[in-house]
PDB file of C-alpha atoms in Angstrom:
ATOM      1  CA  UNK A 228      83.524  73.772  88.916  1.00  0.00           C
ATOM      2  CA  UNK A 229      85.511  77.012  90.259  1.00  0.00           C
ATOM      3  CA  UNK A 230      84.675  80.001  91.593  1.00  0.00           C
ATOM      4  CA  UNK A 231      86.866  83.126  92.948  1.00  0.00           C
ATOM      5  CA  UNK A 232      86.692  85.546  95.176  1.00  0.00           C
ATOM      6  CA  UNK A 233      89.376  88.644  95.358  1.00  0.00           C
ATOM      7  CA  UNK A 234      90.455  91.875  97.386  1.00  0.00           C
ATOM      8  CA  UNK A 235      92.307  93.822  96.703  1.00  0.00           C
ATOM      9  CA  UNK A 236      94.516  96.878  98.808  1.00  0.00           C
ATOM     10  CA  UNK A 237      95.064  95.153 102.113  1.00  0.00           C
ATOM     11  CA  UNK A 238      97.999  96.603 103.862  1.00  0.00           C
ATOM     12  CA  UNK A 239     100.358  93.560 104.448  1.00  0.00           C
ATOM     13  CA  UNK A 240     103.473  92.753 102.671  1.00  0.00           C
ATOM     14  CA  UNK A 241     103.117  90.020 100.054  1.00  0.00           C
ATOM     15  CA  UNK A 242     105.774  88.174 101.898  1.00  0.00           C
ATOM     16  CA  UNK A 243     103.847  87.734 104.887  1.00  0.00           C
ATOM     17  CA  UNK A 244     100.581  86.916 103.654  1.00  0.00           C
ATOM     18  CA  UNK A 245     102.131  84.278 101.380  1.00  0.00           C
ATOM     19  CA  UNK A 246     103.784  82.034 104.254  1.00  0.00           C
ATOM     20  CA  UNK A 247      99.677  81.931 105.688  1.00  0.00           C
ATOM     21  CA  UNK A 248      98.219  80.928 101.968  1.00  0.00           C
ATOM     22  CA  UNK A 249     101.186  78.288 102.164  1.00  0.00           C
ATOM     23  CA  UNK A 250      99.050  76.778 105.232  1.00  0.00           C
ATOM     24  CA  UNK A 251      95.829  76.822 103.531  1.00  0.00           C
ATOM     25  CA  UNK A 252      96.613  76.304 100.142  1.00  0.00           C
ATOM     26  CA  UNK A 253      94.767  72.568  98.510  1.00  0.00           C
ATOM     27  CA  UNK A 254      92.801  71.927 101.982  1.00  0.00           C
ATOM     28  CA  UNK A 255      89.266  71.455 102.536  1.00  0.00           C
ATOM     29  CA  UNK A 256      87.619  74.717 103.819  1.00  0.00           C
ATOM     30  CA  UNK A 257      86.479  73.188 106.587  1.00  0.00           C
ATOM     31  CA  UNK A 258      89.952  72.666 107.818  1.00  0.00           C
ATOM     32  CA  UNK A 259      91.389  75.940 106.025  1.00  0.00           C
ATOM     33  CA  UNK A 260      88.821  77.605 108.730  1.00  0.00           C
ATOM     34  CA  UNK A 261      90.468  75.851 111.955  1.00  0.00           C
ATOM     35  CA  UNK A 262      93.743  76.533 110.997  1.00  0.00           C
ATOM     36  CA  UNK A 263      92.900  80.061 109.983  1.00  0.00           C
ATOM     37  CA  UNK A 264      91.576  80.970 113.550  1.00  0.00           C
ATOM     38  CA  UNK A 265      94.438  79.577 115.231  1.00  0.00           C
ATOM     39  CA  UNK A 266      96.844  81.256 113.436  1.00  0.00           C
ATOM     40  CA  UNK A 267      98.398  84.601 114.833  1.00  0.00           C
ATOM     41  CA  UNK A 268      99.244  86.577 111.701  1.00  0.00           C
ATOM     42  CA  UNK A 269      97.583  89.816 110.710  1.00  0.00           C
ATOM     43  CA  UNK A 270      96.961  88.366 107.240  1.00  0.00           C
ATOM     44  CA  UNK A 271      95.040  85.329 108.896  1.00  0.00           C
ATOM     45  CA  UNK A 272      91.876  87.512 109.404  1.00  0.00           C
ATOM     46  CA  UNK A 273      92.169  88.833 105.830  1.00  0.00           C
ATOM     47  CA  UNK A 274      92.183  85.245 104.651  1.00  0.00           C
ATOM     48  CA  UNK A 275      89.896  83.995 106.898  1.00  0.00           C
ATOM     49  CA  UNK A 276      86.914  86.677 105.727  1.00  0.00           C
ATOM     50  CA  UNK A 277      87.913  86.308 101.942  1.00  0.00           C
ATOM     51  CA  UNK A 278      87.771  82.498 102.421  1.00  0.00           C
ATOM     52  CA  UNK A 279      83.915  82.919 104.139  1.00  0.00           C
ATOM     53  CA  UNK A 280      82.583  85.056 101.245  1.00  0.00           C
ATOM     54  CA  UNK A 281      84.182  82.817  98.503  1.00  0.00           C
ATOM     55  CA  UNK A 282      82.159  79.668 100.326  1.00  0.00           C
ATOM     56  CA  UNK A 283      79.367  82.054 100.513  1.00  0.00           C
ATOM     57  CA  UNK A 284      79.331  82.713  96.721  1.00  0.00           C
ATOM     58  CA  UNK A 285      80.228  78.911  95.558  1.00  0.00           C
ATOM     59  CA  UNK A 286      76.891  77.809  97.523  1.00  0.00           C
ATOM     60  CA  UNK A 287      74.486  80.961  96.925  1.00  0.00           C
ATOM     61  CA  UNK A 288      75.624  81.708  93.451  1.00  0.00           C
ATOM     62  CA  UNK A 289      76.958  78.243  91.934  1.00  0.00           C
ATOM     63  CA  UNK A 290      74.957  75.822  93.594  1.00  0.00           C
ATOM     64  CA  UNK A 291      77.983  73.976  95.232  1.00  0.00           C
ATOM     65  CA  UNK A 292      78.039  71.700  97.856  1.00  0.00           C
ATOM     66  CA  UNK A 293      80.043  73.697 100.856  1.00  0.00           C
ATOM     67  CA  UNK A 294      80.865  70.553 102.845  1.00  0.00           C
ATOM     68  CA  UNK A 295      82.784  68.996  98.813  1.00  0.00           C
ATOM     69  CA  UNK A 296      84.973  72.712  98.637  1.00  0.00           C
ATOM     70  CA  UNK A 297      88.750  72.805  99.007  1.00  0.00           C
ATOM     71  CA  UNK A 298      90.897  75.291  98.450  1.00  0.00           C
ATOM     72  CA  UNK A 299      92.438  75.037  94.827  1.00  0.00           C
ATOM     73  CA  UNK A 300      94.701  78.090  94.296  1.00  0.00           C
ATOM     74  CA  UNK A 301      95.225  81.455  96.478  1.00  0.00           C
ATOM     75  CA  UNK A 302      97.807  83.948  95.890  1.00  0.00           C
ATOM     76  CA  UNK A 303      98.826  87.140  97.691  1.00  0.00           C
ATOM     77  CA  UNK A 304     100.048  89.060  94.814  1.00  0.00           C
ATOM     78  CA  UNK A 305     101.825  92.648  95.460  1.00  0.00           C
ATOM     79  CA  UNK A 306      99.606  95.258  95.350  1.00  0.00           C
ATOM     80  CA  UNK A 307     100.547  98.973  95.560  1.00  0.00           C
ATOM     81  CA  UNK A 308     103.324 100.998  97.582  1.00  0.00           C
ATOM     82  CA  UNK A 309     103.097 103.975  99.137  1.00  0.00           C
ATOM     83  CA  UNK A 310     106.182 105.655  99.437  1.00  0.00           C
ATOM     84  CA  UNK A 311     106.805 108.102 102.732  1.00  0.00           C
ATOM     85  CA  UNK A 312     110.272 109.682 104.056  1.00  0.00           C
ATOM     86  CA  UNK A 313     111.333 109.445 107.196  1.00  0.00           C
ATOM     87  CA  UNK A 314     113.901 112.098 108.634  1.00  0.00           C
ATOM     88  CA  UNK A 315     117.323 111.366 109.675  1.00  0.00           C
ATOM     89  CA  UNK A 316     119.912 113.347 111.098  1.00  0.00           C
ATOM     90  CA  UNK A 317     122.010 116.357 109.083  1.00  0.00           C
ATOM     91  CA  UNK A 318     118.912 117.252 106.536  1.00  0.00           C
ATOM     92  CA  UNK A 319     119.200 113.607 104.963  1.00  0.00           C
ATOM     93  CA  UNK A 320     115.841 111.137 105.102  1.00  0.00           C
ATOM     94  CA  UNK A 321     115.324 107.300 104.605  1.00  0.00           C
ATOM     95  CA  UNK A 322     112.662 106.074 102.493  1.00  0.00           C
ATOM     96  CA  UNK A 323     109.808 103.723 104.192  1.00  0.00           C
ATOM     97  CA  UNK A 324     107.552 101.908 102.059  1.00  0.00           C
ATOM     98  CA  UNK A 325     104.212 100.625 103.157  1.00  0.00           C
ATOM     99  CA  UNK A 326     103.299  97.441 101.404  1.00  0.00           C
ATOM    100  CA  UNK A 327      99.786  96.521 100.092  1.00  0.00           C
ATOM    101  CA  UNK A 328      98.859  93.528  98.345  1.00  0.00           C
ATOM    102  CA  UNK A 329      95.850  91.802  96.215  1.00  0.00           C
ATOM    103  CA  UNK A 330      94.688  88.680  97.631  1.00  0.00           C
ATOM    104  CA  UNK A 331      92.696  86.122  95.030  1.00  0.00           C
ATOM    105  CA  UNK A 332      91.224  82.489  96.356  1.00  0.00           C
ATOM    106  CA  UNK A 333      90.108  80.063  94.160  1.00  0.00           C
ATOM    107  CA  UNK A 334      87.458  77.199  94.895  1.00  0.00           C
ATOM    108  CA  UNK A 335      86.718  74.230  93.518  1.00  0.00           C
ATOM    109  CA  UNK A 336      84.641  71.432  94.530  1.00  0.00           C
ATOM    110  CA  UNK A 337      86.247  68.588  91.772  1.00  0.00           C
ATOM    111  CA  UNK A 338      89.551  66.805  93.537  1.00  0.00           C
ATOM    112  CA  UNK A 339      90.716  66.055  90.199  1.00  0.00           C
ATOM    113  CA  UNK A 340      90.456  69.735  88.599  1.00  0.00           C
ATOM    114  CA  UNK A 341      93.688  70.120  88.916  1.00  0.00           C
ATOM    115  CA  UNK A 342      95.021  66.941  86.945  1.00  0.00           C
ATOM    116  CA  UNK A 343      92.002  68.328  84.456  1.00  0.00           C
ATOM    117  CA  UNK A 344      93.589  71.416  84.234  1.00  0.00           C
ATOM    118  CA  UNK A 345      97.034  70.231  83.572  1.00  0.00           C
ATOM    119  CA  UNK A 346      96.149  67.892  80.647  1.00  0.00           C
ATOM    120  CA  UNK A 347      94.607  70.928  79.251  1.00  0.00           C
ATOM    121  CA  UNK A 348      97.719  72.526  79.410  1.00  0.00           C
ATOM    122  CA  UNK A 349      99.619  69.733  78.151  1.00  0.00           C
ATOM    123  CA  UNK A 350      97.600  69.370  74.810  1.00  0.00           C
ATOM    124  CA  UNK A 351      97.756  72.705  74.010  1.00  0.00           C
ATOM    125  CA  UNK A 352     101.818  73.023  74.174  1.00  0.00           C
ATOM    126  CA  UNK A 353     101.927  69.685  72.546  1.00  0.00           C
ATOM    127  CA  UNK A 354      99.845  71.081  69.180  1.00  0.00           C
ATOM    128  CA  UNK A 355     101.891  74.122  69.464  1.00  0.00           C
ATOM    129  CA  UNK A 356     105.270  71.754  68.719  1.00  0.00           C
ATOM    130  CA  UNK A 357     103.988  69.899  66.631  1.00  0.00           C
ATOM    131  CA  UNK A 358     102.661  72.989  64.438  1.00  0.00           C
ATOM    132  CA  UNK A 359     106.538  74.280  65.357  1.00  0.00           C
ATOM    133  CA  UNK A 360     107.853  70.878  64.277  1.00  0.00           C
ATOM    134  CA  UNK A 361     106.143  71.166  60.727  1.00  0.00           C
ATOM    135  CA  UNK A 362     107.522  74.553  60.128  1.00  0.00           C
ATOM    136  CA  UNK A 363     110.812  73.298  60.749  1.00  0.00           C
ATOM    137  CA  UNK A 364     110.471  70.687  58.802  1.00  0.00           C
ATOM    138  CA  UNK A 365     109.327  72.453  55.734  1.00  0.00           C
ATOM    139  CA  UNK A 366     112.238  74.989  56.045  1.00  0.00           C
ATOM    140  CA  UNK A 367     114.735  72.224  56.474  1.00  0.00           C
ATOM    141  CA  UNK A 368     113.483  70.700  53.178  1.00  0.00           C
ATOM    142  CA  UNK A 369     114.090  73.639  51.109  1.00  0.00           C
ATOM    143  CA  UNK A 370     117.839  74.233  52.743  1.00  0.00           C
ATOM    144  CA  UNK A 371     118.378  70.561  51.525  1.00  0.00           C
ATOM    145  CA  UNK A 372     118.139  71.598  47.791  1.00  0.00           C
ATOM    146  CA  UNK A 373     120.494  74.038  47.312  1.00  0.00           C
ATOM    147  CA  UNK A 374     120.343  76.937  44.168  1.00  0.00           C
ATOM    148  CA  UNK A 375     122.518  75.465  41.388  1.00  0.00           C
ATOM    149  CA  UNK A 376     125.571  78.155  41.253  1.00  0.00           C
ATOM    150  CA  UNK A 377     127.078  79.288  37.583  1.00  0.00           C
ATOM    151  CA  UNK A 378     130.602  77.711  37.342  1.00  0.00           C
ATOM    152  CA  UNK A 379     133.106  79.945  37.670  1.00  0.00           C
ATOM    153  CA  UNK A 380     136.238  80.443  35.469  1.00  0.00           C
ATOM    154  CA  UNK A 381     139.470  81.066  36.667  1.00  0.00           C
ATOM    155  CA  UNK A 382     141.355  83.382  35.178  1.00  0.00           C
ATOM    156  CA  UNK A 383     145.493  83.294  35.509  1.00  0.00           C
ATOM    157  CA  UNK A 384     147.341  86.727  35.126  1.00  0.00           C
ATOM    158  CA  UNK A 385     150.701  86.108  34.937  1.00  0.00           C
ATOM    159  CA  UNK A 386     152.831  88.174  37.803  1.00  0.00           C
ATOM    160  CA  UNK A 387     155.652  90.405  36.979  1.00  0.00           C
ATOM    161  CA  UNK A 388     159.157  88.587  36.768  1.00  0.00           C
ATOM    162  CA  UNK A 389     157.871  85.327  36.593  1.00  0.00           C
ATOM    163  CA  UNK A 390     159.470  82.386  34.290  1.00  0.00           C
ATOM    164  CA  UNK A 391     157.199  81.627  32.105  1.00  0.00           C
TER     165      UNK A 391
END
């Protein structure tokens, strides 16, 4: 089973939080937690408190084991941008833009929901080709039979100066 937690409007880039999910990302929570405390990045606390309330919901709310959890999927997506100027010299201004971003974990307390997950995936795009493959099938079949075309007569006009 899966559960998710989100939060949204944190002010760190996208770019930065997503190297710390790259450190956490398919562990167990227990050691998600260690490495999460010993890491120096703003977007480590962020994590860290979005990763205790997801446990805290998986075992209050689902019924989940805490000690079976690992961390199946967590994404720092971009959130908004505020855009501010900041004056340079001669009347002219550069543009700074403070970065916010949408952070979403994912839980799951199967090992093997992923490979469940994928198979899922894989059966559905294999019934959409086949459905595809019958369509082109059925088209192909009437391209084979082509329209019976009237037979045309020729008609010879005889050209100026010609022997004849």
């Amino acid at each position: 089973m899966k559960t998710t937690a989100t939060q949204n409007n944190i002010h760190v880039s996208s770019q930065k939080a997503n190297l710390v999910c790259d450190l956490v990302r398919g562990l167990p929570v227990t050691k998600a937690l260690v490495i999460l405390d010993n890491t120096p990045a703003k977007s480590a606390k962020f994590i860290k408190k979005l990763l205790n309330q997801a446990i805290a919901n998986a075992t209050n709310n689902h019924s989940m084991n805490a000690a079976n959890l690992y961390i199946y999927a967590i994404t720092a997506n971009q959130g908004k941008t505020l855009k501010r100027m900041l004056p340079r010299a001669k009347g002219s201004s550069n543009q700074i833009r403070k970065r916010f971003i949408n952070l979403v974990l994912t839980l799951s307390d199967d090992k093997n929901q992923k490979a469940k997950d994928l198979l899922q995936v894989k059966a559905k795009i294999a019934k959409r080709n086949q459905h595809k493959n019958q369509v082109n099938k059925a088209a192909t079949v009437k391209k084979a039979q082509p329209a019976k075309k009237p037979a045309s007569t020729k008609i010879k006009i005889a050209k100026e100066g010609a022997k004849k």
